Amino acid sequence: MSVGVIYFLCFAVGLGYAIFVGLAGHLFGGDGHDVHMDVGTDLPLSPLSPTVIATFLTGFGGGGLLANTYFGLSLGKGVLVAIVTGVFLSGGTFGVLTLLFRSTQAGSEFSLGDMVGEVVEIITPIPENGTGEVALVAKGTRVNHPARSVDGKAIPRNSPVEIVRVVGNVYYVKKVGSEQKAQ
């Protein structure tokens, strides 16, 4: 078996896999089922995923065919060109897919403790030694939470306050000066 046949087989297997997955997803996918699994990783895609491996095979085969057939490079140089082409294409694919998945799969969840130090607005007045409500924007979403005054004093509606600490799901706030504005 010649090296040209090996390059062609790598190219055909990689490209064939990509076409098969594309057609199978189009013909058999999209039936409305949505599955979500948290696996505890920050990396949404593995560098050894079938898509990245197929891209490497396609790049390896295509680069090898070009180096061997069209440029007439020696076996060593041709294999080096094929490997570099495969690594370049699969690395680019991995980078683009990781960027896309991180952008599209970002959640709107936030920790209550992340809001400490933020300036927010009172929407339900806090009575003396009582509980009111604040409105804040976290990760692009407006949410309301119960709030109490740190010093126990009443705080009127629409007042800007700073979140000092969180106990349970209640924000403890203090009134800020007129030079700071709420979100």
CSV table of N, CA and C in Angstrom, one decimal, residues 5-171:
chain,number,residue,atom,x,y,z
A,5,VAL,N,-2.2,6.2,-0.9
A,5,VAL,CA,-3.5,5.5,-0.6
A,5,VAL,C,-3.8,5.8,0.9
A,6,ILE,N,-2.8,5.8,1.7
A,6,ILE,CA,-3.0,6.0,3.2
A,6,ILE,C,-3.5,7.5,3.4
A,7,TYR,N,-2.9,8.4,2.7
A,7,TYR,CA,-3.4,9.8,2.8
A,7,TYR,C,-4.9,9.9,2.3
A,8,PHE,N,-5.2,9.2,1.1
A,8,PHE,CA,-6.5,9.3,0.6
A,8,PHE,C,-7.5,8.7,1.6
A,9,LEU,N,-7.2,7.5,2.2
A,9,LEU,CA,-8.1,6.9,3.1
A,9,LEU,C,-8.3,7.8,4.3
A,10,CYS,N,-7.3,8.4,4.9
A,10,CYS,CA,-7.5,9.3,6.0
A,10,CYS,C,-8.4,10.5,5.6
A,11,PHE,N,-8.2,11.0,4.4
A,11,PHE,CA,-9.0,12.1,4.0
A,11,PHE,C,-10.5,11.7,3.8
A,12,ALA,N,-10.7,10.5,3.2
A,12,ALA,CA,-12.0,10.0,2.9
A,12,ALA,C,-12.7,9.6,4.2
A,13,VAL,N,-12.0,9.0,5.2
A,13,VAL,CA,-12.7,8.7,6.4
A,13,VAL,C,-13.1,9.9,7.2
A,14,GLY,N,-12.2,10.9,7.3
A,14,GLY,CA,-12.5,12.2,8.0
A,14,GLY,C,-13.6,12.9,7.3
A,15,LEU,N,-13.6,13.1,6.0
A,15,LEU,CA,-14.6,13.8,5.3
A,15,LEU,C,-15.9,13.0,5.3
A,16,GLY,N,-15.8,11.7,5.2
A,16,GLY,CA,-17.0,10.9,5.2
A,16,GLY,C,-17.7,10.9,6.6
A,17,TYR,N,-17.0,10.9,7.7
A,17,TYR,CA,-17.6,11.1,9.0
A,17,TYR,C,-18.3,12.4,9.1
A,18,ALA,N,-17.7,13.5,8.7
A,18,ALA,CA,-18.3,14.8,8.8
A,18,ALA,C,-19.6,14.9,8.0
A,19,ILE,N,-19.6,14.3,6.8
A,19,ILE,CA,-20.8,14.3,6.0
A,19,ILE,C,-21.9,13.4,6.6
A,20,PHE,N,-21.5,12.3,7.1
A,20,PHE,CA,-22.5,11.4,7.8
A,20,PHE,C,-23.1,12.0,9.0
A,21,VAL,N,-22.3,12.7,9.8
A,21,VAL,CA,-22.8,13.3,11.0
A,21,VAL,C,-23.7,14.5,10.7
A,22,GLY,N,-23.3,15.2,9.7
A,22,GLY,CA,-24.1,16.4,9.2
A,22,GLY,C,-25.5,15.9,8.7
A,23,LEU,N,-25.5,14.9,7.8
A,23,LEU,CA,-26.7,14.3,7.3
A,23,LEU,C,-27.6,13.7,8.4
A,24,ALA,N,-27.0,12.9,9.3
A,24,ALA,CA,-27.7,12.2,10.3
A,24,ALA,C,-28.3,13.2,11.3
A,25,GLY,N,-27.6,14.3,11.6
A,25,GLY,CA,-28.2,15.3,12.5
A,25,GLY,C,-29.3,16.1,11.8
A,26,HIS,N,-29.2,16.2,10.5
A,26,HIS,CA,-30.3,16.9,9.7
A,26,HIS,C,-31.5,16.0,9.6
A,27,LEU,N,-31.3,14.8,9.2
A,27,LEU,CA,-32.4,13.9,8.9
A,27,LEU,C,-33.1,13.3,10.2
A,28,PHE,N,-32.3,13.0,11.2
A,28,PHE,CA,-32.8,12.3,12.4
A,28,PHE,C,-32.8,13.2,13.6
A,29,GLY,N,-32.3,14.4,13.6
A,29,GLY,CA,-32.2,15.3,14.8
A,29,GLY,C,-33.4,16.3,14.7
A,30,GLY,N,-33.4,17.1,15.7
A,30,GLY,CA,-34.4,18.2,15.8
A,30,GLY,C,-35.8,17.7,16.1
A,31,ASP,N,-36.0,16.6,16.9
A,31,ASP,CA,-37.3,16.2,17.2
A,31,ASP,C,-37.8,16.7,18.5
A,32,GLY,N,-37.2,17.8,19.0
A,32,GLY,CA,-37.7,18.5,20.2
A,32,GLY,C,-37.3,17.9,21.5
A,33,HIS,N,-36.4,16.9,21.5
A,33,HIS,CA,-36.0,16.4,22.8
A,33,HIS,C,-34.7,17.2,23.2
A,34,ASP,N,-34.7,17.6,24.5
A,34,ASP,CA,-33.6,18.4,25.0
A,34,ASP,C,-33.1,17.7,26.2
A,35,VAL,N,-31.8,17.4,26.3
A,35,VAL,CA,-31.2,16.8,27.4
A,35,VAL,C,-30.1,17.6,28.0
A,36,HIS,N,-30.0,17.8,29.3
A,36,HIS,CA,-29.0,18.6,29.9
A,36,HIS,C,-28.3,17.7,31.0
A,37,MET,N,-27.0,17.7,30.9
A,37,MET,CA,-26.2,16.9,31.9
A,37,MET,C,-25.1,17.8,32.4
A,38,ASP,N,-24.9,18.0,33.7
A,38,ASP,CA,-23.8,18.7,34.2
A,38,ASP,C,-22.8,17.6,34.6
A,39,VAL,N,-21.6,17.7,34.0
A,39,VAL,CA,-20.5,16.8,34.2
A,39,VAL,C,-19.4,17.3,35.1
A,40,GLY,N,-19.5,18.6,35.5
A,40,GLY,CA,-18.6,19.2,36.4
A,40,GLY,C,-17.3,19.6,35.7
A,41,THR,N,-17.3,20.0,34.5
A,41,THR,CA,-16.1,20.4,33.8
A,41,THR,C,-16.3,21.8,33.2
A,42,ASP,N,-15.3,22.6,33.1
A,42,ASP,CA,-15.4,23.9,32.5
A,42,ASP,C,-15.1,23.8,31.0
A,43,LEU,N,-14.6,22.7,30.6
A,43,LEU,CA,-14.3,22.5,29.1
A,43,LEU,C,-15.5,21.8,28.5
A,44,PRO,N,-16.2,22.6,27.6
A,44,PRO,CA,-17.4,22.0,27.0
A,44,PRO,C,-17.1,21.0,25.9
A,45,LEU,N,-15.9,20.8,25.4
A,45,LEU,CA,-15.5,20.0,24.3
A,45,LEU,C,-14.2,19.4,24.6
A,46,SER,N,-14.0,18.1,24.3
A,46,SER,CA,-12.7,17.4,24.5
A,46,SER,C,-11.9,17.5,23.2
A,47,PRO,N,-10.6,17.7,23.4
A,47,PRO,CA,-9.7,17.7,22.2
A,47,PRO,C,-9.7,16.4,21.5
A,48,LEU,N,-10.2,15.3,22.2
A,48,LEU,CA,-10.2,14.0,21.6
A,48,LEU,C,-11.7,13.7,21.2
A,49,SER,N,-12.5,14.7,20.9
A,49,SER,CA,-13.9,14.4,20.5
A,49,SER,C,-13.8,13.9,19.0
A,50,PRO,N,-14.9,13.2,18.6
A,50,PRO,CA,-14.9,12.6,17.3
A,50,PRO,C,-14.8,13.7,16.2
A,51,THR,N,-15.4,14.9,16.4
A,51,THR,CA,-15.3,16.0,15.5
A,51,THR,C,-13.9,16.4,15.3
A,52,VAL,N,-13.1,16.6,16.4
A,52,VAL,CA,-11.8,17.1,16.3
A,52,VAL,C,-10.9,16.0,15.6
A,53,ILE,N,-11.1,14.7,16.0
A,53,ILE,CA,-10.3,13.7,15.4
A,53,ILE,C,-10.6,13.5,13.9
A,54,ALA,N,-11.9,13.7,13.5
A,54,ALA,CA,-12.2,13.6,12.1
A,54,ALA,C,-11.6,14.8,11.3
A,55,THR,N,-11.5,15.9,11.9
A,55,THR,CA,-10.9,17.1,11.3
A,55,THR,C,-9.4,16.8,11.1
A,56,PHE,N,-8.8,16.2,12.2
A,56,PHE,CA,-7.4,15.9,12.0
A,56,PHE,C,-7.1,14.9,10.9
A,57,LEU,N,-8.0,13.9,10.8
A,57,LEU,CA,-7.8,12.9,9.7
A,57,LEU,C,-8.0,13.5,8.4
A,58,THR,N,-9.0,14.4,8.2
A,58,THR,CA,-9.2,15.1,6.9
A,58,THR,C,-8.0,16.0,6.6
A,59,GLY,N,-7.5,16.7,7.6
A,59,GLY,CA,-6.4,17.6,7.3
A,59,GLY,C,-5.1,16.8,7.0
A,60,PHE,N,-4.9,15.7,7.8
A,60,PHE,CA,-3.7,14.9,7.6
A,60,PHE,C,-3.8,14.3,6.2
A,61,GLY,N,-4.9,13.8,5.8
A,61,GLY,CA,-5.0,13.2,4.5
A,61,GLY,C,-4.9,14.2,3.4
A,62,GLY,N,-5.6,15.3,3.5
A,62,GLY,CA,-5.5,16.3,2.5
A,62,GLY,C,-4.2,16.9,2.3
A,63,GLY,N,-3.5,17.2,3.5
A,63,GLY,CA,-2.2,17.8,3.4
A,63,GLY,C,-1.2,16.8,2.9
A,64,GLY,N,-1.3,15.6,3.2
A,64,GLY,CA,-0.4,14.5,2.7
A,64,GLY,C,-0.6,14.4,1.2
A,65,LEU,N,-1.9,14.4,0.7
A,65,LEU,CA,-2.1,14.2,-0.7
A,65,LEU,C,-1.5,15.4,-1.5
A,66,LEU,N,-1.7,16.6,-1.0
A,66,LEU,CA,-1.1,17.8,-1.6
A,66,LEU,C,0.4,17.7,-1.6
A,67,ALA,N,1.0,17.3,-0.5
A,67,ALA,CA,2.5,17.3,-0.4
A,67,ALA,C,3.0,16.2,-1.3
A,68,ASN,N,2.4,15.0,-1.4
A,68,ASN,CA,2.9,13.9,-2.1
A,68,ASN,C,2.6,14.0,-3.6
A,69,THR,N,1.3,14.3,-4.0
A,69,THR,CA,1.0,14.3,-5.4
A,69,THR,C,1.3,15.6,-6.1
A,70,TYR,N,1.0,16.7,-5.5
A,70,TYR,CA,1.1,18.0,-6.3
A,70,TYR,C,2.5,18.6,-6.1
A,71,PHE,N,3.1,18.5,-4.9
A,71,PHE,CA,4.4,19.2,-4.7
A,71,PHE,C,5.5,18.2,-4.8
A,72,GLY,N,5.3,16.9,-4.8
A,72,GLY,CA,6.3,15.9,-5.0
A,72,GLY,C,7.3,15.9,-3.9
A,73,LEU,N,6.9,16.1,-2.6
A,73,LEU,CA,7.9,16.1,-1.5
A,73,LEU,C,8.3,14.7,-1.2
A,74,SER,N,9.4,14.6,-0.5
A,74,SER,CA,9.8,13.3,-0.1
A,74,SER,C,8.9,12.7,1.0
A,75,LEU,N,9.0,11.5,1.3
A,75,LEU,CA,8.1,10.8,2.3
A,75,LEU,C,8.2,11.5,3.7
A,76,GLY,N,9.4,11.8,4.2
A,76,GLY,CA,9.5,12.5,5.5
A,76,GLY,C,8.9,13.9,5.5
A,77,LYS,N,9.2,14.7,4.5
A,77,LYS,CA,8.6,16.0,4.4
A,77,LYS,C,7.1,16.0,4.2
A,78,GLY,N,6.7,15.0,3.4
A,78,GLY,CA,5.2,14.9,3.2
A,78,GLY,C,4.5,14.5,4.4
A,79,VAL,N,5.0,13.6,5.2
A,79,VAL,CA,4.4,13.2,6.5
A,79,VAL,C,4.4,14.4,7.4
A,80,LEU,N,5.5,15.2,7.5
A,80,LEU,CA,5.5,16.4,8.3
A,80,LEU,C,4.5,17.4,7.9
A,81,VAL,N,4.3,17.6,6.6
A,81,VAL,CA,3.3,18.6,6.1
A,81,VAL,C,1.9,18.0,6.5
A,82,ALA,N,1.7,16.7,6.3
A,82,ALA,CA,0.4,16.1,6.7
A,82,ALA,C,0.1,16.3,8.1
A,83,ILE,N,1.0,16.0,9.0
A,83,ILE,CA,0.8,16.2,10.5
A,83,ILE,C,0.6,17.6,10.8
A,84,VAL,N,1.4,18.5,10.3
A,84,VAL,CA,1.2,20.0,10.6
A,84,VAL,C,-0.2,20.4,10.1
A,85,THR,N,-0.6,20.0,8.9
A,85,THR,CA,-1.9,20.4,8.4
A,85,THR,C,-3.0,19.9,9.3
A,86,GLY,N,-2.9,18.6,9.7
A,86,GLY,CA,-3.9,18.0,10.5
A,86,GLY,C,-4.0,18.7,11.9
A,87,VAL,N,-2.9,18.9,12.5
A,87,VAL,CA,-2.9,19.6,13.8
A,87,VAL,C,-3.4,21.0,13.7
A,88,PHE,N,-3.0,21.7,12.7
A,88,PHE,CA,-3.5,23.1,12.5
A,88,PHE,C,-5.1,23.1,12.3
A,89,LEU,N,-5.6,22.3,11.4
A,89,LEU,CA,-7.0,22.3,11.2
A,89,LEU,C,-7.8,21.8,12.4
A,90,SER,N,-7.3,20.7,13.1
A,90,SER,CA,-8.1,20.2,14.2
A,90,SER,C,-7.9,21.1,15.4
A,91,GLY,N,-6.8,21.8,15.6
A,91,GLY,CA,-6.7,22.8,16.6
A,91,GLY,C,-7.6,24.0,16.4
A,92,GLY,N,-7.7,24.4,15.2
A,92,GLY,CA,-8.6,25.5,14.8
A,92,GLY,C,-10.0,25.1,15.1
A,93,THR,N,-10.4,23.9,14.7
A,93,THR,CA,-11.7,23.4,14.9
A,93,THR,C,-12.0,23.4,16.4
A,94,PHE,N,-11.1,22.8,17.2
A,94,PHE,CA,-11.3,22.8,18.6
A,94,PHE,C,-11.4,24.2,19.3
A,95,GLY,N,-10.6,25.1,18.8
A,95,GLY,CA,-10.7,26.4,19.4
A,95,GLY,C,-12.0,27.1,19.0
A,96,VAL,N,-12.4,27.0,17.8
A,96,VAL,CA,-13.7,27.7,17.4
A,96,VAL,C,-14.9,27.0,18.1
A,97,LEU,N,-14.9,25.7,18.2
A,97,LEU,CA,-16.1,25.0,18.9
A,97,LEU,C,-16.1,25.4,20.4
A,98,THR,N,-14.9,25.4,21.0
A,98,THR,CA,-14.9,25.7,22.4
A,98,THR,C,-15.4,27.2,22.6
A,99,LEU,N,-14.9,28.1,21.8
A,99,LEU,CA,-15.4,29.5,21.9
A,99,LEU,C,-16.9,29.6,21.7
A,100,LEU,N,-17.4,28.9,20.7
A,100,LEU,CA,-18.9,28.9,20.5
A,100,LEU,C,-19.7,28.3,21.6
A,101,PHE,N,-19.2,27.1,22.2
A,101,PHE,CA,-19.9,26.5,23.2
A,101,PHE,C,-19.9,27.3,24.5
A,102,ARG,N,-18.7,27.9,24.8
A,102,ARG,CA,-18.7,28.7,26.0
A,102,ARG,C,-19.6,29.9,25.9
A,103,SER,N,-19.7,30.5,24.7
A,103,SER,CA,-20.5,31.7,24.6
A,103,SER,C,-22.0,31.3,24.6
A,104,THR,N,-22.4,30.2,24.0
A,104,THR,CA,-23.8,29.9,23.9
A,104,THR,C,-24.3,29.1,25.1
A,105,GLN,N,-23.4,28.5,25.9
A,105,GLN,CA,-23.9,27.8,27.0
A,105,GLN,C,-23.7,28.5,28.4
A,106,ALA,N,-23.4,29.8,28.3
A,106,ALA,CA,-23.2,30.5,29.6
A,106,ALA,C,-24.5,30.6,30.3
A,107,GLY,N,-24.5,30.4,31.6
A,107,GLY,CA,-25.8,30.4,32.3
A,107,GLY,C,-26.0,31.8,32.9
A,108,SER,N,-27.2,32.0,33.4
A,108,SER,CA,-27.5,33.3,34.1
A,108,SER,C,-27.5,33.1,35.6
A,109,GLU,N,-27.0,32.0,36.1
A,109,GLU,CA,-27.0,31.7,37.5
A,109,GLU,C,-25.9,32.6,38.2
A,110,PHE,N,-26.1,33.0,39.4
A,110,PHE,CA,-25.1,33.8,40.1
A,110,PHE,C,-25.2,33.4,41.6
A,111,SER,N,-24.2,33.7,42.3
A,111,SER,CA,-24.2,33.5,43.7
A,111,SER,C,-24.6,34.7,44.4
A,112,LEU,N,-25.4,34.6,45.5
A,112,LEU,CA,-25.9,35.8,46.2
A,112,LEU,C,-24.7,36.6,46.8
A,113,GLY,N,-23.7,35.8,47.2
A,113,GLY,CA,-22.5,36.5,47.7
A,113,GLY,C,-21.7,37.3,46.7
A,114,ASP,N,-21.9,37.0,45.4
A,114,ASP,CA,-21.2,37.8,44.4
A,114,ASP,C,-21.6,39.2,44.4
A,115,MET,N,-22.8,39.5,44.9
A,115,MET,CA,-23.3,40.8,44.8
A,115,MET,C,-22.9,41.8,46.0
A,116,VAL,N,-22.1,41.2,46.9
A,116,VAL,CA,-21.6,42.1,48.0
A,116,VAL,C,-20.7,43.2,47.4
A,117,GLY,N,-21.0,44.4,47.9
A,117,GLY,CA,-20.3,45.6,47.4
A,117,GLY,C,-21.0,46.3,46.2
A,118,GLU,N,-22.0,45.7,45.7
A,118,GLU,CA,-22.8,46.3,44.6
A,118,GLU,C,-23.8,47.3,45.1
A,119,VAL,N,-24.0,48.4,44.3
A,119,VAL,CA,-25.0,49.4,44.7
A,119,VAL,C,-26.3,49.0,43.9
A,120,VAL,N,-27.4,48.9,44.7
A,120,VAL,CA,-28.7,48.5,44.1
A,120,VAL,C,-29.8,49.5,44.6
A,121,GLU,N,-31.0,49.2,44.2
A,121,GLU,CA,-32.1,50.2,44.5
A,121,GLU,C,-33.1,49.5,45.4
A,122,ILE,N,-33.6,50.2,46.4
A,122,ILE,CA,-34.7,49.7,47.2
A,122,ILE,C,-36.0,49.8,46.4
A,123,ILE,N,-36.8,48.7,46.3
A,123,ILE,CA,-38.1,48.8,45.6
A,123,ILE,C,-39.2,48.7,46.5
A,124,THR,N,-39.0,48.0,47.6
A,124,THR,CA,-40.0,48.0,48.7
A,124,THR,C,-39.3,48.6,49.9
A,125,PRO,N,-39.9,49.7,50.5
A,125,PRO,CA,-39.2,50.3,51.6
A,125,PRO,C,-38.8,49.4,52.7
A,126,ILE,N,-37.7,49.6,53.3
A,126,ILE,CA,-37.3,48.8,54.5
A,126,ILE,C,-37.7,49.6,55.7
A,127,PRO,N,-38.7,49.0,56.5
A,127,PRO,CA,-39.1,49.6,57.7
A,127,PRO,C,-38.0,49.5,58.8
A,128,GLU,N,-38.1,50.3,59.9
A,128,GLU,CA,-37.2,50.2,61.0
A,128,GLU,C,-37.2,48.7,61.5
A,129,ASN,N,-36.0,48.1,61.6
A,129,ASN,CA,-35.8,46.7,62.1
A,129,ASN,C,-36.7,45.7,61.3
A,130,GLY,N,-37.0,46.0,60.0
A,130,GLY,CA,-37.9,45.2,59.2
A,130,GLY,C,-37.2,44.8,57.9
A,131,THR,N,-38.0,44.1,57.1
A,131,THR,CA,-37.5,43.6,55.8
A,131,THR,C,-38.2,44.3,54.7
A,132,GLY,N,-37.4,44.7,53.7
A,132,GLY,CA,-38.0,45.3,52.5
A,132,GLY,C,-37.5,44.5,51.3
A,133,GLU,N,-37.3,45.2,50.1
A,133,GLU,CA,-36.9,44.4,48.9
A,133,GLU,C,-36.0,45.3,48.1
A,134,VAL,N,-35.0,44.7,47.5
A,134,VAL,CA,-34.1,45.4,46.6
A,134,VAL,C,-34.2,44.8,45.2
A,135,ALA,N,-33.9,45.6,44.2
A,135,ALA,CA,-33.9,45.2,42.8
A,135,ALA,C,-32.4,45.3,42.3
A,136,LEU,N,-32.0,44.3,41.6
A,136,LEU,CA,-30.6,44.3,41.1
A,136,LEU,C,-30.5,43.6,39.8
A,137,VAL,N,-29.5,43.9,39.0
A,137,VAL,CA,-29.2,43.2,37.8
A,137,VAL,C,-28.0,42.4,37.9
A,138,ALA,N,-28.2,41.0,37.7
A,138,ALA,CA,-27.1,40.1,37.8
A,138,ALA,C,-27.1,39.3,36.6
A,139,LYS,N,-25.9,39.3,35.9
A,139,LYS,CA,-25.7,38.6,34.6
A,139,LYS,C,-26.8,38.9,33.6
A,140,GLY,N,-27.2,40.1,33.5
A,140,GLY,CA,-28.2,40.6,32.6
A,140,GLY,C,-29.6,40.3,32.9
A,141,THR,N,-29.9,39.8,34.1
A,141,THR,CA,-31.3,39.5,34.5
A,141,THR,C,-31.6,40.4,35.7
A,142,ARG,N,-32.8,41.0,35.7
A,142,ARG,CA,-33.2,41.8,36.9
A,142,ARG,C,-33.9,40.8,37.8
A,143,VAL,N,-33.4,40.9,39.1
A,143,VAL,CA,-34.0,40.0,40.1
A,143,VAL,C,-34.3,40.9,41.4
A,144,ASN,N,-35.3,40.4,42.2
A,144,ASN,CA,-35.6,41.1,43.4
A,144,ASN,C,-35.3,40.1,44.6
A,145,HIS,N,-34.8,40.7,45.7
A,145,HIS,CA,-34.5,39.9,46.8
A,145,HIS,C,-34.8,40.7,48.1
A,146,PRO,N,-35.2,39.9,49.2
A,146,PRO,CA,-35.4,40.6,50.4
A,146,PRO,C,-34.2,41.3,51.0
A,147,ALA,N,-34.4,42.4,51.7
A,147,ALA,CA,-33.2,43.1,52.2
A,147,ALA,C,-33.6,43.7,53.6
A,148,ARG,N,-32.6,43.8,54.4
A,148,ARG,CA,-32.7,44.5,55.7
A,148,ARG,C,-31.6,45.5,55.8
A,149,SER,N,-31.8,46.5,56.6
A,149,SER,CA,-30.8,47.5,56.9
A,149,SER,C,-29.8,47.0,57.9
A,150,VAL,N,-28.5,47.3,57.7
A,150,VAL,CA,-27.5,46.8,58.6
A,150,VAL,C,-27.6,47.4,60.0
A,151,ASP,N,-28.0,48.7,60.0
A,151,ASP,CA,-28.1,49.4,61.3
A,151,ASP,C,-29.5,49.4,61.8
A,152,GLY,N,-30.4,48.8,61.2
A,152,GLY,CA,-31.8,48.7,61.7
A,152,GLY,C,-32.7,49.9,61.4
A,153,LYS,N,-32.1,50.9,60.7
A,153,LYS,CA,-32.9,52.1,60.3
A,153,LYS,C,-33.7,51.9,59.1
A,154,ALA,N,-34.8,52.7,59.0
A,154,ALA,CA,-35.7,52.6,57.9
A,154,ALA,C,-35.0,53.2,56.6
A,155,ILE,N,-35.2,52.6,55.5
A,155,ILE,CA,-34.7,53.2,54.2
A,155,ILE,C,-35.9,53.3,53.2
A,156,PRO,N,-36.1,54.5,52.7
A,156,PRO,CA,-37.2,54.7,51.8
A,156,PRO,C,-37.0,54.1,50.4
A,157,ARG,N,-38.2,53.9,49.7
A,157,ARG,CA,-38.2,53.4,48.4
A,157,ARG,C,-37.3,54.2,47.4
A,158,ASN,N,-36.7,53.6,46.4
A,158,ASN,CA,-35.9,54.2,45.4
A,158,ASN,C,-34.6,54.8,45.9
A,159,SER,N,-34.2,54.4,47.1
A,159,SER,CA,-32.9,54.8,47.6
A,159,SER,C,-31.8,53.9,47.2
A,160,PRO,N,-30.7,54.4,46.8
A,160,PRO,CA,-29.5,53.6,46.4
A,160,PRO,C,-28.9,53.0,47.7
A,161,VAL,N,-28.6,51.7,47.7
A,161,VAL,CA,-28.0,51.1,48.9
A,161,VAL,C,-26.9,50.2,48.4
A,162,GLU,N,-25.9,50.0,49.3
A,162,GLU,CA,-24.8,49.1,49.0
A,162,GLU,C,-25.0,47.8,49.8
A,163,ILE,N,-24.9,46.6,49.1
A,163,ILE,CA,-25.0,45.3,49.7
A,163,ILE,C,-23.7,45.1,50.6
A,164,VAL,N,-23.9,44.9,51.9
A,164,VAL,CA,-22.8,44.7,52.8
A,164,VAL,C,-22.5,43.2,53.0
A,165,ARG,N,-23.5,42.4,53.2
A,165,ARG,CA,-23.3,41.0,53.5
A,165,ARG,C,-24.6,40.3,53.1
A,166,VAL,N,-24.5,39.0,53.1
A,166,VAL,CA,-25.7,38.1,52.7
A,166,VAL,C,-25.8,37.1,53.8
A,167,VAL,N,-27.0,36.9,54.4
A,167,VAL,CA,-27.3,35.9,55.4
A,167,VAL,C,-28.5,35.1,54.8
A,168,GLY,N,-28.3,33.9,54.5
A,168,GLY,CA,-29.4,33.1,53.8
A,168,GLY,C,-29.6,33.7,52.5
A,169,ASN,N,-30.9,34.1,52.3
A,169,ASN,CA,-31.2,34.7,51.0
A,169,ASN,C,-31.5,36.2,51.2
A,170,VAL,N,-31.1,36.8,52.3
A,170,VAL,CA,-31.4,38.2,52.7
A,170,VAL,C,-30.2,39.0,52.5
A,171,TYR,N,-30.3,40.1,51.8
A,171,TYR,CA,-29.2,41.1,51.7
A,171,TYR,C,-29.3,42.1,52.8
